[in-house]
CSV table of C-alpha atoms in Angstrom, one decimal:
chain,number,residue,atom,x,y,z
A,997,MET,CA,61.1,20.5,54.0
A,998,LEU,CA,58.0,22.2,55.1
A,999,HIS,CA,55.8,21.0,58.0
A,1000,SER,CA,52.9,18.7,57.0
A,1001,LEU,CA,50.5,21.5,57.9
A,1002,GLU,CA,51.2,23.2,54.6
A,1003,VAL,CA,48.4,21.2,52.9
A,1004,SER,CA,46.0,21.4,55.9
A,1005,PRO,CA,42.7,23.4,55.7
A,1006,VAL,CA,44.1,26.1,58.0
A,1007,VAL,CA,47.1,26.6,55.8
A,1008,ARG,CA,45.0,26.5,52.6
A,1009,GLN,CA,42.7,29.2,54.1
A,1010,ALA,CA,45.7,31.3,55.0
A,1011,GLN,CA,47.2,31.0,51.6
A,1012,ASP,CA,43.9,31.9,49.9
A,1013,ALA,CA,43.4,34.8,52.2
A,1014,ALA,CA,46.9,36.1,51.4
A,1015,ALA,CA,46.3,35.8,47.7
A,1016,ARG,CA,43.1,37.8,48.0
A,1017,ALA,CA,44.7,40.5,50.1
A,1018,ALA,CA,47.5,40.9,47.5
A,1019,ALA,CA,45.0,41.0,44.6
A,1020,LEU,CA,42.9,43.6,46.4
A,1021,ALA,CA,46.0,45.7,47.0
A,1022,GLY,CA,47.2,45.3,43.5
A,1023,VAL,CA,50.6,44.0,44.5
A,1024,ARG,CA,52.7,40.9,44.1
A,1025,VAL,CA,53.8,39.5,47.5
A,1026,GLY,CA,56.5,37.0,48.0
A,1027,ASP,CA,59.8,36.1,49.8
A,1028,GLU,CA,63.1,37.7,49.0
A,1029,SER,CA,66.6,36.5,49.3
A,1030,GLU,CA,68.5,38.1,46.3
A,1031,LEU,CA,71.2,40.5,47.4
A,1032,GLU,CA,70.3,43.3,45.0
A,1033,ARG,CA,66.7,43.1,46.0
A,1034,LEU,CA,67.6,43.2,49.7
A,1035,ARG,CA,69.5,46.4,49.1
A,1036,GLU,CA,66.2,47.8,47.8
A,1037,VAL,CA,64.5,46.6,50.9
A,1038,GLU,CA,67.1,48.4,53.1
A,1039,ALA,CA,66.5,51.6,51.0
A,1040,LEU,CA,62.7,51.3,51.4
A,1041,LEU,CA,63.0,50.9,55.2
A,1042,VAL,CA,65.2,54.1,55.3
A,1043,THR,CA,62.5,55.9,53.3
A,1044,VAL,CA,59.8,54.8,55.8
A,1045,TRP,CA,61.7,55.4,59.1
A,1046,GLY,CA,64.4,57.8,58.1
A,1047,THR,CA,68.0,57.2,59.1
A,1048,THR,CA,69.3,56.9,62.7
A,1049,GLN,CA,72.8,57.4,64.2
A,1050,HIS,CA,73.3,53.7,63.5
A,1051,GLY,CA,72.2,53.9,59.8
A,1052,ALA,CA,69.3,51.9,58.2
A,1053,PRO,CA,66.7,50.3,60.5
A,1054,ILE,CA,67.9,46.9,59.1
A,1055,PRO,CA,70.9,46.9,56.9
A,1056,THR,CA,71.3,44.7,53.8
A,1057,ASP,CA,73.9,42.4,55.4
A,1058,LEU,CA,71.5,41.6,58.2
A,1059,LEU,CA,68.6,41.1,55.8
A,1060,ARG,CA,70.8,38.7,53.9
A,1061,SER,CA,71.6,36.7,57.0
A,1062,ILE,CA,68.0,36.6,58.1
A,1063,SER,CA,66.9,35.2,54.8
A,1064,HIS,CA,69.8,32.7,54.6
A,1065,ALA,CA,68.9,31.4,58.1
A,1066,GLY,CA,65.5,30.4,56.7
A,1067,CYS,CA,63.6,33.2,58.3
A,1068,ASN,CA,61.2,35.6,56.6
A,1069,VAL,CA,61.8,38.6,54.4
A,1070,THR,CA,58.5,39.4,52.7
A,1071,VAL,CA,58.2,41.9,50.0
A,1072,ALA,CA,55.5,43.6,47.9
A,1073,TYR,CA,55.9,44.9,44.4
A,1074,THR,CA,53.5,47.0,42.4
A,1075,GLY,CA,52.3,45.8,39.0
A,1076,GLU,CA,55.1,47.8,37.5
A,1077,GLY,CA,57.7,46.0,39.6
A,1078,VAL,CA,58.4,48.7,42.1
A,1079,LEU,CA,59.1,47.6,45.6
A,1080,CYS,CA,56.4,49.2,47.8
A,1081,GLY,CA,56.5,47.3,51.1
A,1082,ALA,CA,58.5,44.9,53.2
A,1083,ALA,CA,58.2,42.9,56.4
A,1084,VAL,CA,60.9,40.9,58.2
A,1085,ALA,CA,60.5,38.2,60.9
A,1086,ILE,CA,62.6,35.7,62.6
A,1087,VAL,CA,61.6,32.3,64.0
A,1088,SER,CA,61.9,31.4,67.7
A,1089,PRO,CA,63.8,28.3,68.7
A,1090,GLY,CA,62.0,25.1,68.0
A,1091,ASN,CA,59.5,26.9,65.7
A,1092,ALA,CA,57.7,28.0,68.8
A,1093,GLY,CA,56.7,31.3,67.3
A,1094,MET,CA,57.5,34.0,64.8
A,1095,TYR,CA,58.8,37.4,65.8
A,1096,SER,CA,58.2,40.3,63.4
A,1097,LEU,CA,61.1,42.8,63.5
A,1098,ILE,CA,59.8,45.4,61.1
A,1099,ALA,CA,57.1,46.1,58.5
A,1100,GLY,CA,56.5,49.1,56.4
A,1101,VAL,CA,55.1,50.4,53.1
A,1102,LEU,CA,56.0,53.4,51.0
A,1103,PRO,CA,54.5,56.8,52.1
A,1104,GLY,CA,51.1,57.3,50.5
A,1105,LEU,CA,50.2,53.7,50.4
A,1106,GLY,CA,48.9,53.4,54.0
A,1107,ASP,CA,45.3,52.9,52.9
A,1108,ALA,CA,46.0,50.7,49.9
A,1109,GLY,CA,46.1,47.4,51.7
A,1110,VAL,CA,49.8,46.7,51.1
A,1111,GLY,CA,50.5,46.3,54.8
A,1112,PHE,CA,47.6,43.9,55.2
A,1113,ALA,CA,48.8,41.8,52.3
A,1114,LEU,CA,52.3,41.6,53.8
A,1115,LYS,CA,51.0,40.4,57.1
A,1116,GLN,CA,48.6,37.8,55.5
A,1117,HIS,CA,51.6,36.4,53.5
A,1118,GLN,CA,53.5,36.2,56.8
A,1119,ARG,CA,50.6,34.4,58.4
A,1120,ALA,CA,50.5,31.8,55.6
A,1121,TRP,CA,54.3,31.5,55.7
A,1122,ALA,CA,54.2,30.7,59.4
A,1123,LEU,CA,51.3,28.3,59.3
A,1124,ALA,CA,52.9,26.3,56.5
A,1125,ARG,CA,55.9,25.7,58.8
A,1126,GLY,CA,53.8,24.7,61.8
A,1127,ILE,CA,54.1,28.1,63.5
A,1128,ASP,CA,50.8,29.3,64.9
A,1129,THR,CA,51.7,32.5,66.8
A,1130,MET,CA,53.4,35.7,65.7
A,1131,THR,CA,54.5,38.5,68.1
A,1132,TRP,CA,55.9,42.0,67.6
A,1133,THR,CA,56.1,45.4,69.4
A,1134,PHE,CA,54.4,48.7,68.5
A,1135,ASP,CA,54.2,52.1,69.9
A,1136,PRO,CA,50.9,52.4,71.8
A,1137,LEU,CA,50.6,56.1,71.0
A,1138,VAL,CA,50.5,55.5,67.2
A,1139,SER,CA,46.8,54.9,67.0
A,1140,ARG,CA,46.8,54.1,63.3
A,1141,ASN,CA,49.3,51.2,63.8
A,1142,ALA,CA,47.5,50.1,66.9
A,1143,ARG,CA,44.2,49.8,65.1
A,1144,PHE,CA,45.8,47.9,62.2
A,1145,ASN,CA,47.4,45.4,64.7
A,1146,LEU,CA,44.5,44.9,67.1
A,1147,THR,CA,41.4,45.5,65.0
A,1148,LYS,CA,42.3,44.7,61.4
A,1149,LEU,CA,44.6,41.7,62.1
A,1150,GLY,CA,43.0,40.4,65.2
A,1151,ALA,CA,46.0,40.5,67.5
A,1152,HIS,CA,45.8,41.5,71.2
A,1153,ALA,CA,48.2,43.0,73.8
A,1154,GLU,CA,48.7,42.3,77.5
A,1155,GLU,CA,52.3,43.4,78.1
A,1156,TYR,CA,53.6,47.0,78.3
A,1157,LEU,CA,57.3,47.4,77.7
A,1158,LYS,CA,58.8,50.7,79.1
A,1159,ASP,CA,61.5,52.3,77.0
A,1160,PHE,CA,62.0,48.9,75.2
A,1161,TYR,CA,64.6,50.0,72.7
A,1162,GLY,CA,66.2,52.9,74.7
A,1163,PRO,CA,66.7,56.2,72.9
A,1164,MET,CA,65.7,56.2,69.2
A,1165,ALA,CA,66.7,59.0,66.9
A,1166,ASP,CA,64.9,58.1,63.7
A,1167,GLU,CA,62.5,60.6,62.1
A,1168,ILE,CA,59.3,58.8,63.3
A,1169,ASN,CA,60.2,58.3,67.0
A,1170,ALA,CA,61.8,61.8,67.3
A,1171,ASN,CA,63.8,61.0,70.5
A,1172,ASP,CA,60.6,60.0,72.4
A,1173,GLU,CA,60.9,57.2,74.9
A,1174,SER,CA,60.5,53.9,73.1
A,1175,ASP,CA,57.6,52.4,75.2
A,1176,ARG,CA,55.9,49.5,73.4
A,1177,LEU,CA,53.0,47.2,73.6
A,1178,ALA,CA,53.7,43.5,72.8
A,1179,ALA,CA,51.3,42.3,70.2
A,1180,ILE,CA,50.3,38.6,70.2
A,1181,TRP,CA,48.7,37.3,67.0
A,1182,PRO,CA,47.3,33.7,67.3
A,1183,LEU,CA,47.2,32.9,63.7
A,1184,THR,CA,44.5,30.3,63.8
A,1185,SER,CA,42.1,32.1,66.2
A,1186,PRO,CA,38.6,32.9,65.1
A,1187,GLU,CA,39.5,36.6,65.2
A,1188,ALA,CA,42.6,36.1,63.0
A,1189,VAL,CA,40.6,34.0,60.5
A,1190,ALA,CA,37.7,36.5,60.3
A,1191,CYS,CA,40.2,39.4,59.8
A,1192,SER,CA,42.0,37.5,57.1
A,1193,GLU,CA,38.6,37.2,55.3
A,1194,GLY,CA,38.0,40.9,55.6
A,1195,ALA,CA,35.5,40.6,58.4
A,1196,PRO,CA,37.2,42.0,61.6
A,1197,LEU,CA,35.1,42.4,64.8
A,1198,ALA,CA,33.8,45.9,65.0
A,1199,THR,CA,35.4,48.1,67.7
A,1200,GLU,CA,33.2,51.1,68.4
A,1201,LEU,CA,33.3,53.4,71.5
A,1202,PRO,CA,29.9,53.2,73.2
A,1203,ALA,CA,28.1,56.3,74.3
A,1204,PHE,CA,29.1,57.3,77.8
A,1205,THR,CA,28.0,59.7,80.5
A,1206,PRO,CA,30.2,62.0,82.6
A,1207,ASP,CA,30.1,59.7,85.6
A,1208,GLN,CA,31.7,56.9,83.4
A,1209,VAL,CA,34.8,59.1,82.7
A,1210,ARG,CA,37.7,57.9,84.8
A,1211,ALA,CA,40.5,60.3,83.6
A,1212,THR,CA,41.1,63.1,81.2
A,1213,GLY,CA,44.1,63.4,78.9
A,1214,PRO,CA,46.8,66.1,78.5
A,1215,ASP,CA,44.4,67.8,76.1
A,1216,GLY,CA,41.7,68.2,78.8
A,1217,HIS,CA,39.3,65.7,77.1
A,1218,PRO,CA,38.2,62.3,78.5
A,1219,SER,CA,40.9,59.7,78.0
A,1220,THR,CA,39.7,56.8,80.1
A,1221,VAL,CA,36.1,55.6,80.2
A,1222,GLN,CA,34.4,52.7,81.9
A,1223,ALA,CA,31.4,51.6,79.6
A,1224,ALA,CA,29.7,48.6,78.2
A,1225,GLY,CA,31.7,46.2,80.4
A,1226,SER,CA,35.1,47.4,79.1
A,1227,THR,CA,37.7,50.1,79.9
A,1228,TRP,CA,38.3,52.5,77.0
A,1229,CYS,CA,41.6,54.3,76.7
A,1230,ARG,CA,42.2,57.2,74.2
A,1231,VAL,CA,45.5,58.1,72.6
A,1232,PRO,CA,46.2,61.0,70.1
A,1233,THR,CA,45.1,60.5,66.6
A,1234,ASP,CA,48.5,61.6,65.2
A,1235,ILE,CA,51.3,61.4,67.8
A,1236,VAL,CA,54.0,61.9,65.1
A,1237,ALA,CA,52.6,65.4,64.3
A,1238,LEU,CA,52.0,66.2,67.9
A,1239,ARG,CA,55.7,65.4,68.7
A,1240,VAL,CA,56.6,68.2,66.3
A,1241,ARG,CA,53.9,70.6,67.2
A,1242,ASP,CA,54.0,70.2,71.0
A,1243,PRO,CA,56.7,68.0,72.4
A,1244,GLY,CA,55.6,68.7,76.0
A,1245,GLU,CA,52.1,67.4,75.4
A,1246,ALA,CA,53.4,64.4,73.5
A,1247,ALA,CA,55.6,63.5,76.5
A,1248,ALA,CA,52.6,64.0,78.8
A,1249,TRP,CA,50.6,61.5,76.7
A,1250,ARG,CA,53.5,59.0,77.0
A,1251,THR,CA,53.4,59.2,80.8
A,1252,ALA,CA,49.7,59.0,81.1
A,1253,THR,CA,49.3,56.1,78.7
A,1254,ARG,CA,52.2,54.2,80.4
A,1255,THR,CA,50.4,54.5,83.8
A,1256,LEU,CA,47.0,53.4,82.4
A,1257,PHE,CA,48.3,50.4,80.5
A,1258,THR,CA,50.6,49.1,83.2
A,1259,THR,CA,47.8,49.4,85.8
A,1260,ALA,CA,45.3,47.8,83.5
A,1261,PHE,CA,47.5,44.9,82.5
A,1262,ALA,CA,48.5,44.2,86.1
A,1263,SER,CA,44.7,43.9,87.0
A,1264,GLY,CA,44.3,41.2,84.3
A,1265,LEU,CA,43.0,43.3,81.4
A,1266,ALA,CA,44.2,43.0,77.8
A,1267,ALA,CA,43.9,45.3,74.8
A,1268,HIS,CA,41.6,43.7,72.2
A,1269,GLY,CA,40.8,46.5,69.6
A,1270,VAL,CA,41.1,50.1,68.7
A,1271,THR,CA,38.6,52.5,67.2
A,1272,ARG,CA,39.3,54.8,64.3
A,1273,SER,CA,39.4,57.7,66.7
A,1274,GLY,CA,42.1,56.1,68.8
A,1275,TRP,CA,40.2,54.5,71.7
A,1276,TYR,CA,41.6,51.1,72.9
A,1277,ARG,CA,39.2,48.6,74.3
A,1278,LEU,CA,40.6,46.9,77.4
A,1279,ALA,CA,38.8,43.8,78.7
A,1280,THR,CA,39.5,40.7,80.7
A,1281,LYS,CA,42.1,38.5,79.0
A,1282,GLY,CA,40.3,36.1,76.6
A,1283,GLN,CA,37.2,38.3,76.5
A,1284,GLN,CA,36.3,39.5,73.0
């Protein structure tokens, strides 16, 4: 039986927002538990991440167990019935929170709104069960994902996890160290609600002068700036391509970003948004 919050205004808002997001993306989003469909989910995840020495990112048998345990396997299908995206999450003990394990969409659909529709469905799913927080990890160097998480969804990050997964040999991570930021998504916050309605807070790098530059990146350009009451930290616009083109520079970005974030978080700052050009905004925890 679902928690009584499933008929509350906040749940209704989340459900309506999820329905709008799916309609805008032109997909049908729902929960999946059927074995054959879960095999398709495994294949999709392999397509997105590539294989590792361990096989699929999440194999079918584990997907089946996650669904059977009452946790979340969300899928998106095109109008033609083609699986085009999936997201998987588990629930913390006592329904204290929801932990997203993985989410991905087919190549070529990154700007189609499918990922946003998946996350809005997960938000509504969680709130209907009395869960009001979702967390997950993401690579701070992948600026596109960072912007999606912190700007488009309204999550924030205040914890840096060094080499969280150990060595990873899939095609995206390319043997880089698996440093991660821990995203925290308060599902009922004003930011999350505004984002669900398609009105995220704007995150734009302010104009700055040379004396406001605090550090330069491995490419020789400003990478840390103090301006407009916030600290701004830049990462590459396409770290995946950089890892192939110049592994040494990519590794240097990892080291520099690790130092910046660990120092900033230790001083009480949190990451609240990311610009299109890959600049994080770091401000005092709770400051928007």
